[in-house]
Short mmCIF file of C-alpha atoms in Angstrom, two decimals:
data_model
loop_
_atom_site.label_atom_id
_atom_site.label_comp_id
_atom_site.label_asym_id
_atom_site.label_seq_id
_atom_site.Cartn_x
_atom_site.Cartn_y
_atom_site.Cartn_z
CA UNK A 216 134.69 86.62 -4.59
CA UNK A 217 134.18 90.10 -2.99
CA UNK A 218 131.36 90.24 -0.63
CA UNK A 219 129.12 92.87 -2.02
CA UNK A 220 127.84 95.11 1.18
CA UNK A 221 125.79 97.58 -1.27
CA UNK A 222 122.29 96.57 -1.68
CA UNK A 223 120.79 97.65 -5.15
CA UNK A 224 117.41 96.13 -4.09
CA UNK A 225 116.98 98.03 -1.03
CA UNK A 226 119.10 101.26 -1.34
CA UNK A 227 117.66 103.08 1.36
CA UNK A 228 118.23 100.40 4.05
CA UNK A 229 121.71 99.73 2.67
CA UNK A 230 124.31 98.41 5.32
CA UNK A 231 126.77 101.47 5.30
CA UNK A 232 124.95 104.51 4.08
CA UNK A 233 123.57 105.99 7.38
CA UNK A 234 124.54 108.48 10.03
CA UNK A 235 125.66 106.32 13.07
CA UNK A 236 126.40 109.72 14.90
CA UNK A 237 122.79 110.81 14.47
CA UNK A 238 121.59 107.65 16.05
CA UNK A 239 123.61 107.93 19.12
CA UNK A 240 122.43 111.54 19.67
CA UNK A 241 118.84 110.44 19.34
CA UNK A 242 119.39 107.67 21.89
CA UNK A 243 121.21 110.11 24.41
CA UNK A 244 118.45 112.50 23.99
CA UNK A 245 115.63 110.06 24.52
CA UNK A 246 117.64 108.71 27.75
CA UNK A 247 118.29 112.09 29.16
CA UNK A 248 116.68 113.34 32.52
CA UNK A 249 113.79 114.40 31.95
CA UNK A 250 113.69 112.70 28.76
CA UNK A 251 113.46 114.43 25.40
CA UNK A 252 110.01 113.47 23.95
CA UNK A 253 110.46 114.90 20.35
CA UNK A 254 113.50 115.24 17.97
CA UNK A 255 113.56 117.20 14.54
CA UNK A 256 115.88 116.05 12.05
CA UNK A 257 116.64 118.29 9.02
CA UNK A 258 118.32 116.69 5.97
CA UNK A 259 118.32 117.36 2.12
CA UNK A 260 117.67 114.78 -0.56
CA UNK A 261 120.89 112.59 -0.48
CA UNK A 262 122.09 113.69 2.98
CA UNK A 263 121.15 110.25 4.65
CA UNK A 264 118.05 111.31 6.47
CA UNK A 265 115.82 108.68 5.22
CA UNK A 266 118.31 106.04 5.20
CA UNK A 267 119.10 106.78 8.97
CA UNK A 268 115.31 106.66 9.98
CA UNK A 269 114.72 103.34 8.42
CA UNK A 270 117.99 101.88 9.85
CA UNK A 271 116.40 102.85 13.48
CA UNK A 272 113.14 101.53 12.15
CA UNK A 273 114.55 98.27 11.07
CA UNK A 274 116.82 97.73 14.10
CA UNK A 275 115.13 99.01 17.26
CA UNK A 276 117.92 97.48 19.27
CA UNK A 277 120.05 100.44 17.92
CA UNK A 278 118.11 102.66 20.46
CA UNK A 279 117.68 100.09 23.21
CA UNK A 280 115.59 96.80 24.08
CA UNK A 281 112.44 98.70 25.15
CA UNK A 282 111.94 100.73 21.82
CA UNK A 283 109.38 99.85 19.30
CA UNK A 284 110.09 102.29 16.40
CA UNK A 285 107.52 102.70 13.64
CA UNK A 286 108.45 104.59 10.18
CA UNK A 287 105.61 106.69 8.79
CA UNK A 288 106.01 108.34 5.41
CA UNK A 289 103.50 111.27 5.17
CA UNK A 290 103.72 111.47 1.35
CA UNK A 291 100.59 109.33 0.61
CA UNK A 292 98.62 110.32 3.66
CA UNK A 293 98.70 114.00 2.79
CA UNK A 294 96.99 113.75 -0.47
CA UNK A 295 94.08 112.33 1.56
CA UNK A 296 91.32 114.03 3.72
CA UNK A 297 91.96 114.24 7.43
CA UNK A 298 89.96 111.13 8.19
CA UNK A 299 91.60 109.16 5.39
CA UNK A 300 95.12 110.24 6.79
CA UNK A 301 94.48 109.06 10.03
CA UNK A 302 93.22 105.92 8.69
CA UNK A 303 96.75 105.64 7.01
CA UNK A 304 98.18 106.36 10.28
CA UNK A 305 96.27 103.71 11.97
CA UNK A 306 97.00 101.13 9.41
CA UNK A 307 100.68 101.85 9.25
CA UNK A 308 100.92 101.61 13.13
CA UNK A 309 99.12 98.67 13.42
CA UNK A 310 100.84 96.76 10.77
CA UNK A 311 104.28 97.73 12.00
CA UNK A 312 103.45 96.44 15.36
CA UNK A 313 102.25 93.19 13.84
CA UNK A 314 105.71 92.74 12.18
CA UNK A 315 107.09 93.13 15.58
CA UNK A 316 104.84 90.63 17.03
CA UNK A 317 102.28 92.97 18.89
CA UNK A 318 98.71 92.35 18.01
CA UNK A 319 96.39 94.85 18.77
CA UNK A 320 92.74 94.29 18.85
CA UNK A 321 90.82 96.09 16.13
CA UNK A 322 88.73 98.63 17.41
CA UNK A 323 84.74 98.85 16.25
CA UNK A 324 85.11 101.37 13.55
CA UNK A 325 83.56 101.83 10.23
CA UNK A 326 86.94 102.37 8.33
CA UNK A 327 85.01 103.93 5.57
CA UNK A 328 86.22 106.41 4.09
CA UNK A 329 88.34 106.83 7.32
CA UNK A 330 88.44 107.45 10.96
CA UNK A 331 88.22 110.25 13.12
CA UNK A 332 90.98 111.92 15.34
CA UNK A 333 89.38 110.94 18.33
CA UNK A 334 89.02 107.55 16.98
CA UNK A 335 92.87 107.27 16.27
CA UNK A 336 93.38 108.65 19.81
CA UNK A 337 91.35 105.68 21.30
CA UNK A 338 93.84 103.46 19.25
CA UNK A 339 96.84 104.96 20.39
CA UNK A 340 95.88 105.02 23.88
CA UNK A 341 95.04 101.21 23.56
CA UNK A 342 98.47 100.61 22.20
CA UNK A 343 100.35 102.65 24.96
CA UNK A 344 98.45 100.63 27.62
CA UNK A 345 98.97 97.18 25.92
CA UNK A 346 102.77 98.08 25.46
CA UNK A 347 103.41 99.61 28.97
CA UNK A 348 106.95 99.22 29.84
CA UNK A 349 107.78 99.88 26.07
CA UNK A 350 108.37 103.37 24.35
CA UNK A 351 106.63 103.43 20.91
CA UNK A 352 108.40 105.72 18.70
CA UNK A 353 106.81 107.33 15.68
CA UNK A 354 109.32 108.34 12.94
CA UNK A 355 107.23 110.77 10.79
CA UNK A 356 109.31 111.47 7.62
CA UNK A 357 108.57 114.43 4.99
CA UNK A 358 107.10 116.47 7.91
CA UNK A 359 107.36 119.52 6.06
CA UNK A 360 104.31 118.11 3.92
CA UNK A 361 102.08 118.35 6.70
CA UNK A 362 103.31 122.00 7.61
CA UNK A 363 102.69 123.08 3.91
CA UNK A 364 99.17 121.38 4.01
CA UNK A 365 96.69 123.83 2.03
CA UNK A 366 93.83 122.58 4.26
CA UNK A 367 93.74 124.57 7.46
CA UNK A 368 91.60 122.03 9.21
CA UNK A 369 94.03 118.97 8.26
CA UNK A 370 96.98 121.20 9.71
CA UNK A 371 94.90 121.95 13.17
CA UNK A 372 93.93 118.22 13.77
CA UNK A 373 97.58 117.22 12.84
CA UNK A 374 98.69 119.71 15.70
CA UNK A 375 96.30 118.07 18.01
CA UNK A 376 97.44 114.80 17.23
CA UNK A 377 101.06 115.75 18.12
CA UNK A 378 100.00 117.51 21.11
CA UNK A 379 98.08 114.03 22.29
CA UNK A 380 101.37 112.12 21.55
CA UNK A 381 103.71 114.52 23.19
CA UNK A 382 101.57 114.69 26.41
CA UNK A 383 101.56 110.77 26.53
CA UNK A 384 104.73 109.48 28.28
CA UNK A 385 104.46 106.24 26.47
CA UNK A 386 105.40 107.67 22.81
CA UNK A 387 108.21 109.48 21.56
CA UNK A 388 108.51 111.36 18.05
CA UNK A 389 111.10 111.99 15.61
CA UNK A 390 109.94 114.49 12.93
CA UNK A 391 112.13 114.81 9.81
CA UNK A 392 111.95 116.82 6.56
CA UNK A 393 113.94 118.65 3.99
CA UNK A 394 115.76 121.82 5.17
CA UNK A 395 114.25 123.84 7.84
CA UNK A 396 110.82 122.16 8.44
CA UNK A 397 109.55 125.18 10.59
CA UNK A 398 109.89 127.66 7.90
CA UNK A 399 106.28 127.55 6.46
CA UNK A 400 104.25 130.84 7.18
CA UNK A 401 101.53 128.85 8.76
CA UNK A 402 103.88 127.02 11.38
CA UNK A 403 103.65 129.39 14.30
CA UNK A 404 101.17 127.03 16.37
CA UNK A 405 103.37 123.97 15.52
CA UNK A 406 106.18 125.86 16.46
CA UNK A 407 104.68 126.54 19.80
CA UNK A 408 103.83 123.01 20.25
CA UNK A 409 107.40 121.80 19.59
CA UNK A 410 109.51 124.01 21.45
CA UNK A 411 111.07 121.65 23.61
CA UNK A 412 112.20 119.76 20.57
CA UNK A 413 115.91 118.98 20.25
CA UNK A 414 117.10 119.40 16.82
CA UNK A 415 119.60 117.70 14.39
CA UNK A 416 120.78 119.27 11.24
CA UNK A 417 122.56 117.13 8.55
CA UNK A 418 123.77 119.63 6.23
CA UNK A 419 123.24 119.32 2.63
CA UNK A 420 126.19 117.22 2.02
CA UNK A 421 128.20 114.73 4.42
CA UNK A 422 131.94 115.78 4.86
CA UNK A 423 134.27 114.55 2.01
CA UNK A 424 136.14 112.14 4.42
CA UNK A 425 132.94 110.34 5.62
CA UNK A 426 131.80 109.97 1.90
CA UNK A 427 135.13 108.37 1.00
CA UNK A 428 135.10 106.28 4.07
CA UNK A 429 131.37 105.08 2.88
CA UNK A 430 133.20 104.08 -0.31
CA UNK A 431 136.29 102.44 1.02
CA UNK A 432 135.65 100.84 4.42
CA UNK A 433 133.00 98.16 3.46
CA UNK A 434 135.31 96.37 0.94
CA UNK A 435 138.88 97.36 2.40
CA UNK A 436 139.82 93.75 3.06
CA UNK A 437 139.19 93.05 -0.80
CA UNK A 438 139.40 96.09 -2.81
CA UNK A 439 142.23 98.79 -3.28
CA UNK A 440 141.07 101.91 -4.41
CA UNK A 441 142.97 104.29 -6.57
CA UNK A 442 142.67 107.61 -5.10
CA UNK A 443 141.33 109.18 -8.48
CA UNK A 444 138.85 106.37 -8.67
CA UNK A 445 137.42 107.44 -5.33
CA UNK A 446 137.44 111.20 -6.62
CA UNK A 447 135.34 109.92 -9.71
CA UNK A 448 132.87 108.02 -7.72
CA UNK A 449 132.14 111.28 -5.27
CA UNK A 450 132.12 113.72 -8.40
CA UNK A 451 129.69 111.57 -10.36
CA UNK A 452 127.30 111.05 -7.63
CA UNK A 453 127.33 114.51 -5.95
CA UNK A 454 127.57 112.99 -2.54
CA UNK A 455 124.05 111.59 -2.98
CA UNK A 456 124.17 108.54 -0.73
CA UNK A 457 121.45 106.81 -2.78
CA UNK A 458 123.41 107.24 -6.12
CA UNK A 459 126.68 106.50 -4.48
CA UNK A 460 125.40 103.26 -3.13
CA UNK A 461 123.89 101.79 -6.33
CA UNK A 462 127.05 102.86 -8.04
CA UNK A 463 129.21 101.04 -5.69
CA UNK A 464 126.96 98.14 -5.85
CA UNK A 465 127.58 97.69 -9.66
CA UNK A 466 131.33 98.43 -9.10
CA UNK A 467 131.66 95.42 -6.76
CA UNK A 468 129.51 93.29 -9.28
CA UNK A 469 131.92 94.38 -12.18
CA UNK A 470 135.12 93.67 -10.02
CA UNK A 471 133.92 90.19 -9.20
CA UNK A 472 133.02 89.51 -12.81
CA UNK A 473 136.59 90.53 -13.90
CA UNK A 474 138.23 88.85 -10.78
CA UNK A 475 139.98 92.31 -10.02
CA UNK A 476 141.16 93.23 -6.65
CA UNK A 477 141.96 96.93 -7.90
CA UNK A 478 139.85 99.70 -8.82
CA UNK A 479 140.70 102.52 -11.28
CA UNK A 480 139.08 105.05 -13.32
CA UNK A 481 138.20 102.41 -16.20
CA UNK A 482 136.27 100.12 -13.30
CA UNK A 483 134.28 102.99 -12.31
CA UNK A 484 133.32 103.76 -15.77
CA UNK A 485 132.13 100.15 -16.17
CA UNK A 486 130.03 100.55 -12.96
CA UNK A 487 128.39 103.62 -14.58
CA UNK A 488 127.71 101.76 -17.54
CA UNK A 489 125.98 99.09 -15.57
CA UNK A 490 123.98 101.63 -13.77
CA UNK A 491 122.93 103.52 -16.90
CA UNK A 492 121.41 100.38 -18.59
CA UNK A 493 119.78 99.42 -15.25
CA UNK A 494 116.12 98.75 -16.09
CA UNK A 495 114.47 98.27 -12.63
CA UNK A 496 112.57 100.93 -10.63
CA UNK A 497 115.64 101.93 -8.40
CA UNK A 498 117.21 103.45 -11.28
CA UNK A 499 114.63 105.88 -12.07
CA UNK A 500 115.28 107.49 -8.46
CA UNK A 501 119.14 107.19 -9.05
CA UNK A 502 118.70 109.16 -12.45
CA UNK A 503 116.10 111.80 -11.10
CA UNK A 504 118.42 112.76 -8.16
CA UNK A 505 121.58 113.41 -10.36
CA UNK A 506 122.03 117.09 -11.69
CA UNK A 507 121.81 117.75 -15.06
CA UNK A 508 125.48 118.17 -15.44
CA UNK A 509 126.23 114.73 -14.01
CA UNK A 510 123.40 113.04 -16.33
CA UNK A 511 125.60 114.34 -19.24
CA UNK A 512 128.77 112.98 -17.87
CA UNK A 513 127.41 109.66 -16.89
CA UNK A 514 125.56 109.33 -20.14
CA UNK A 515 128.98 110.15 -21.97
CA UNK A 516 130.65 107.40 -19.97
CA UNK A 517 127.99 105.10 -21.30
CA UNK A 518 128.37 105.78 -24.81
CA UNK A 519 131.27 103.87 -25.93
CA UNK A 520 131.56 105.74 -29.35
CA UNK A 521 131.55 109.09 -27.77
CA UNK A 522 133.98 108.07 -25.40
CA UNK A 523 136.57 106.99 -28.02
CA UNK A 524 135.97 110.11 -30.04
CA UNK A 525 136.24 112.79 -27.23
CA UNK A 526 138.22 110.66 -24.56
CA UNK A 527 137.46 110.86 -20.56
CA UNK A 528 139.70 114.03 -20.14
CA UNK A 529 137.15 115.96 -22.14
CA UNK A 530 134.22 115.23 -19.76
CA UNK A 531 135.89 115.50 -16.37
CA UNK A 532 138.39 118.43 -17.17
CA UNK A 533 137.54 120.24 -20.08
CA UNK A 534 133.57 120.47 -20.44
CA UNK A 535 132.04 123.82 -19.84
CA UNK A 536 129.18 122.17 -18.12
CA UNK A 537 131.23 121.36 -15.34
CA UNK A 538 132.67 124.78 -14.52
#
């Protein structure tokens, strides 16, 4: 049986789909002299940004023994008022520290409907003092949502929060977002605040060789890929790491069912079919992040009657949709 290293139930923290070189850069910058306090990571959907950030959060030893990484997704928080958003930050940080075995005494706050920036600062100050000797790393994903907030006051208090964290030596920040997160018109104050940040650009896609290595390397002792099968996987998933991992998961699952050590185009087609009929929540993300053209191709691959009538050649080489 082929061990399946691709997790279909925990896509973003899959074993192979992250940027090891980015993690090395992050560690090097935080350990520089003087140490870097803020790192900004740009990365579009499918570039491996979030999977890399979650990898750091799940395995703190990747940065060093003294780091306590905490992942914060701003998505839900920014739909709230500033005080409710800070309560979200408070709960996320407190709960994450609890998972790592660090219990922080609950401050005497009302917690309804939220907490103030000053109350959050008091809590963070308690965290810093209790964990002296450690470095608390706050990983804030989708940072551009903060920049694009229509609430000027909310933007201003977030700027004050980041200034507080940068000035405190016990904290480090990774701010990540899609594209250039410093572009929004009202970002000038934040730009001034983060002038010393080290920036890492992931680009829209990984290099082709890296993508192919992610397909082949995890199962190289068990599966021999036909070169055309690799190209087909890359073409169908559009180098989106989430889509690629889910498809590879089903590919290994199919190879195990048929007890096959070889992968050709026909096996990829069966993996596509398994992904298409997936009823779980993961599949909705998978499908929504495919381009329109790839949806057409993958749907065709899953339709046996259409495939028999037209043939695979039509969809991959003749279809005007793929020009």
